[in-house]
PDB file of C-alpha atoms in Angstrom:
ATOM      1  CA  UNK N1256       6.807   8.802   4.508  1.00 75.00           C
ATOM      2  CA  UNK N1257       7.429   9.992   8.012  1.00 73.00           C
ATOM      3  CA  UNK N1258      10.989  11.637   8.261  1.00 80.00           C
ATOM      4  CA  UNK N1259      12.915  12.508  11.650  1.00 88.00           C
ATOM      5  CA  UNK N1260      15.282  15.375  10.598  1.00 87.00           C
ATOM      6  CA  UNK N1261      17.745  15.425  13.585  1.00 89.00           C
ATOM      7  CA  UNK N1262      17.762  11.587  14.396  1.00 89.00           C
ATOM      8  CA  UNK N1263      21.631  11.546  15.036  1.00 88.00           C
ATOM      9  CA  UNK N1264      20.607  13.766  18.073  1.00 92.00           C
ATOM     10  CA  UNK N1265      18.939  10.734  19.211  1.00 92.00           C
ATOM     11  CA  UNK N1266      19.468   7.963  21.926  1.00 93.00           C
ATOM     12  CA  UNK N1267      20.679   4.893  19.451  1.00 89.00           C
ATOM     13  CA  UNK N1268      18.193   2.868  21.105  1.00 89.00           C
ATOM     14  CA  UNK N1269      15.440   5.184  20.101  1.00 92.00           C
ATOM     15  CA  UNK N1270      17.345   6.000  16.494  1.00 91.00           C
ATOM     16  CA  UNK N1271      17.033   1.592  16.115  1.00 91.00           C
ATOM     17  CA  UNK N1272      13.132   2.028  17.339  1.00 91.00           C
ATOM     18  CA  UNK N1273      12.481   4.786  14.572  1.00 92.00           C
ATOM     19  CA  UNK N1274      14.497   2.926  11.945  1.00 89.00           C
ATOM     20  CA  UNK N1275      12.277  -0.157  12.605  1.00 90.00           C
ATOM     21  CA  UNK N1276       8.914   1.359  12.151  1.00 91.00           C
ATOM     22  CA  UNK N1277       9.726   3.217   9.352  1.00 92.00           C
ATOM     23  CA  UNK N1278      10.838   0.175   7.457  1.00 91.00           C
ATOM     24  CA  UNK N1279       7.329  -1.431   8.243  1.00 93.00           C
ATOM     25  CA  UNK N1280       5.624   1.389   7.134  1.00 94.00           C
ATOM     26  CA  UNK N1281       7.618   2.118   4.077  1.00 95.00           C
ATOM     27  CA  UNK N1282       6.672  -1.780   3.427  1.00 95.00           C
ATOM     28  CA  UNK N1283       3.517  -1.374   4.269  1.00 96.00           C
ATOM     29  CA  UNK N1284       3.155   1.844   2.269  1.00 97.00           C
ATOM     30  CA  UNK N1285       5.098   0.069  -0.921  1.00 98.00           C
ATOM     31  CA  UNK N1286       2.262  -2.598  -1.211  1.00 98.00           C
ATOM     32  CA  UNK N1287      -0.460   0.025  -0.848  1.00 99.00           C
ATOM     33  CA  UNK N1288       0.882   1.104  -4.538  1.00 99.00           C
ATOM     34  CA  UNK N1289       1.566  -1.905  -6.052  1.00 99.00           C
ATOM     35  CA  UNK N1290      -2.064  -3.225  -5.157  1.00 99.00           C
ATOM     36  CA  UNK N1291      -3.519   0.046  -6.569  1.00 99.00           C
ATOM     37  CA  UNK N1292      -0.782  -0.196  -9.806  1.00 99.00           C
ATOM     38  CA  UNK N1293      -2.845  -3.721 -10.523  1.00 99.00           C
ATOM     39  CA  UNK N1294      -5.981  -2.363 -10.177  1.00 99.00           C
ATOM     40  CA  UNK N1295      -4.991   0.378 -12.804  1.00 99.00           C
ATOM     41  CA  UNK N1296      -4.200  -1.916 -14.848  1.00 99.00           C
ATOM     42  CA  UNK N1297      -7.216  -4.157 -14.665  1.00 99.00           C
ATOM     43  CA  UNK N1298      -9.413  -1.286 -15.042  1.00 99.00           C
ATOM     44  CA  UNK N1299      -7.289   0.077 -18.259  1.00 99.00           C
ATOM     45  CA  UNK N1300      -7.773  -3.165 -19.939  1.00 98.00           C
ATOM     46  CA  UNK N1301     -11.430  -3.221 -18.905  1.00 98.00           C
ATOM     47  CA  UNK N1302     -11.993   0.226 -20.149  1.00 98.00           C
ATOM     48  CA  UNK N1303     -10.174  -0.418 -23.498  1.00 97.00           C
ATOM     49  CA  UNK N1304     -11.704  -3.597 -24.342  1.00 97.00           C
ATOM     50  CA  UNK N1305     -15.269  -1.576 -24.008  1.00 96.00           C
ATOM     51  CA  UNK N1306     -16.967  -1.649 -27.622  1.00 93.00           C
ATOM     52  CA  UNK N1307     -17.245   1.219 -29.551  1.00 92.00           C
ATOM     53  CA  UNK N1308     -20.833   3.062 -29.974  1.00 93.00           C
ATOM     54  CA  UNK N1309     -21.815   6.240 -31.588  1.00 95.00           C
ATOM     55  CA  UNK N1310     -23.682   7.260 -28.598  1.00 96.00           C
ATOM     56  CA  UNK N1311     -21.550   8.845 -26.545  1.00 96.00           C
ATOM     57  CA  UNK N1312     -23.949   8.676 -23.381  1.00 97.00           C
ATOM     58  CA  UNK N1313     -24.202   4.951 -23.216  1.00 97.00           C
ATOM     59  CA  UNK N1314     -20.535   4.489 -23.840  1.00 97.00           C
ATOM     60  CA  UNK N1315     -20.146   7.199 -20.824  1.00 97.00           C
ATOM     61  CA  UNK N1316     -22.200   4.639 -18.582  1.00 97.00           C
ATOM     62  CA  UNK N1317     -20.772   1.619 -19.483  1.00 97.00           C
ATOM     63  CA  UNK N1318     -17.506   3.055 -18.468  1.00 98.00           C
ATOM     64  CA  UNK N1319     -18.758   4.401 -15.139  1.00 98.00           C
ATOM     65  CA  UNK N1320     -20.263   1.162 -14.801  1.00 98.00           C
ATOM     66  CA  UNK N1321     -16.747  -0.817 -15.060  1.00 98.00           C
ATOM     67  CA  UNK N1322     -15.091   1.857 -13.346  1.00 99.00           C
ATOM     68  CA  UNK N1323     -17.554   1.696 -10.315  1.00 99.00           C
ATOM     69  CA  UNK N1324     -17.018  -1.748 -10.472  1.00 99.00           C
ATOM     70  CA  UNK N1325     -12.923  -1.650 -10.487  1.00 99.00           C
ATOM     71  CA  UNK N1326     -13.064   0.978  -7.820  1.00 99.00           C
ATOM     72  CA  UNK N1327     -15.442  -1.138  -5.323  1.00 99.00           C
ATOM     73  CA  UNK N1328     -12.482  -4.621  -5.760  1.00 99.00           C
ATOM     74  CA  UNK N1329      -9.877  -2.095  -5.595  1.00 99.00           C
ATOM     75  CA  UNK N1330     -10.990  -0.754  -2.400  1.00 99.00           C
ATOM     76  CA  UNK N1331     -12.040  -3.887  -0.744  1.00 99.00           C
ATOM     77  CA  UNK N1332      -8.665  -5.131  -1.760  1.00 99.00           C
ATOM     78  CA  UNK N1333      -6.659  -2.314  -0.226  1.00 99.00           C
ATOM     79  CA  UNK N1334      -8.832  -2.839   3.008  1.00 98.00           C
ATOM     80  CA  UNK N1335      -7.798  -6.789   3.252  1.00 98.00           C
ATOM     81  CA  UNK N1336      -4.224  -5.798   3.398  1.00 98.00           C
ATOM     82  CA  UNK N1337      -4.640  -3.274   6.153  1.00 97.00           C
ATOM     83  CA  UNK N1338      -7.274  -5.824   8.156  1.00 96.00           C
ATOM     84  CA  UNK N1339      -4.209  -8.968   7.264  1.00 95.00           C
ATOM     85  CA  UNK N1340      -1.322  -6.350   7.400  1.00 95.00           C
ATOM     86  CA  UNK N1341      -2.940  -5.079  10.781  1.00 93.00           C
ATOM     87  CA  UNK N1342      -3.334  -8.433  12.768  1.00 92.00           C
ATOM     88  CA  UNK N1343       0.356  -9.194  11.817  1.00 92.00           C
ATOM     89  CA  UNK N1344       2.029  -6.121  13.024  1.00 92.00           C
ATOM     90  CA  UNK N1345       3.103  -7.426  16.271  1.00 90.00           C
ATOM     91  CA  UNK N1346       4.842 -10.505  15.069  1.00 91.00           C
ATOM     92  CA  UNK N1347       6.418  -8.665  12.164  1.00 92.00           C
ATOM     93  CA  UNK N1348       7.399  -5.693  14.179  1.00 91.00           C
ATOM     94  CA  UNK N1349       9.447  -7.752  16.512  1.00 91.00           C
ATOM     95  CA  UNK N1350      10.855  -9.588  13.884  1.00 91.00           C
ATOM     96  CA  UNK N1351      12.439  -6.215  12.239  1.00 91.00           C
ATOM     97  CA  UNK N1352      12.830  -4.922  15.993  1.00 92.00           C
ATOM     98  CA  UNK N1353      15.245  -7.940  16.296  1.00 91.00           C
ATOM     99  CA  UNK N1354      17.111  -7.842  12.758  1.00 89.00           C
ATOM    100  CA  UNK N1355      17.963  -3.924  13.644  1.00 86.00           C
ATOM    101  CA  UNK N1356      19.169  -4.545  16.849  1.00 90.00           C
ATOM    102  CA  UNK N1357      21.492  -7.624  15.528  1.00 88.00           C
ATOM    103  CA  UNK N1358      22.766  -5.772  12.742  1.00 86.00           C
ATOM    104  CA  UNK N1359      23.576  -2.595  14.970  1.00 82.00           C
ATOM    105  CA  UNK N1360      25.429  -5.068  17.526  1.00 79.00           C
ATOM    106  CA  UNK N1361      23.446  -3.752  20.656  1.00 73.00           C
TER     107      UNK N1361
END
């Protein structure tokens, strides 16, 4: 997460800009893991419902085959939310731009 050491050198009005886009990316950021944290668990329950086999090879490509699989939704996912997350930035941005600037009383 991006971090501005000597911010309280800063104009307020700049200090309020920074604050604002780090709380959208921080957000932003946030869902990033919790989509990926479902995905780990979809593919853990995939991989552990795999049946058992002697040969180890064929067990070995089964589980590349789900995991291939998982990896492909997972990343398609993660993509969606940047493409949705990405059309929505202006609206949302000016939404926190406002909330920051009420709460601070400028």
């Amino acid at each position: 997460m991006p971090y501005w050491k000597n911010k309280k050198y800063a104009l307020p009005e700049i200090a309020l800009i920074w604050d604002s886009f780090s709380f959208d990316i921080k957000r932003h950021e946030e869902h990033h893991a919790e989509i990926a944290r479902i995905h780990a668990h979809q593919l853990y329950n995939s991989l552990k419902s795999l049946k058992k086999t002697n040969d180890c090879r064929l067990f070995q490509k089964n589980a590349d085959k789900i995991t291939r699989h998982h990896m492909n939704i997972h990343d398609k996912d993660q993509h969606q939310f940047d493409i949705i997350d990405g059309k929505n930035f202006s609206r949302r941005i000016r939404k926190i731009l406002v909330h920051h600037i009420k709460k601070s009383g400028f």
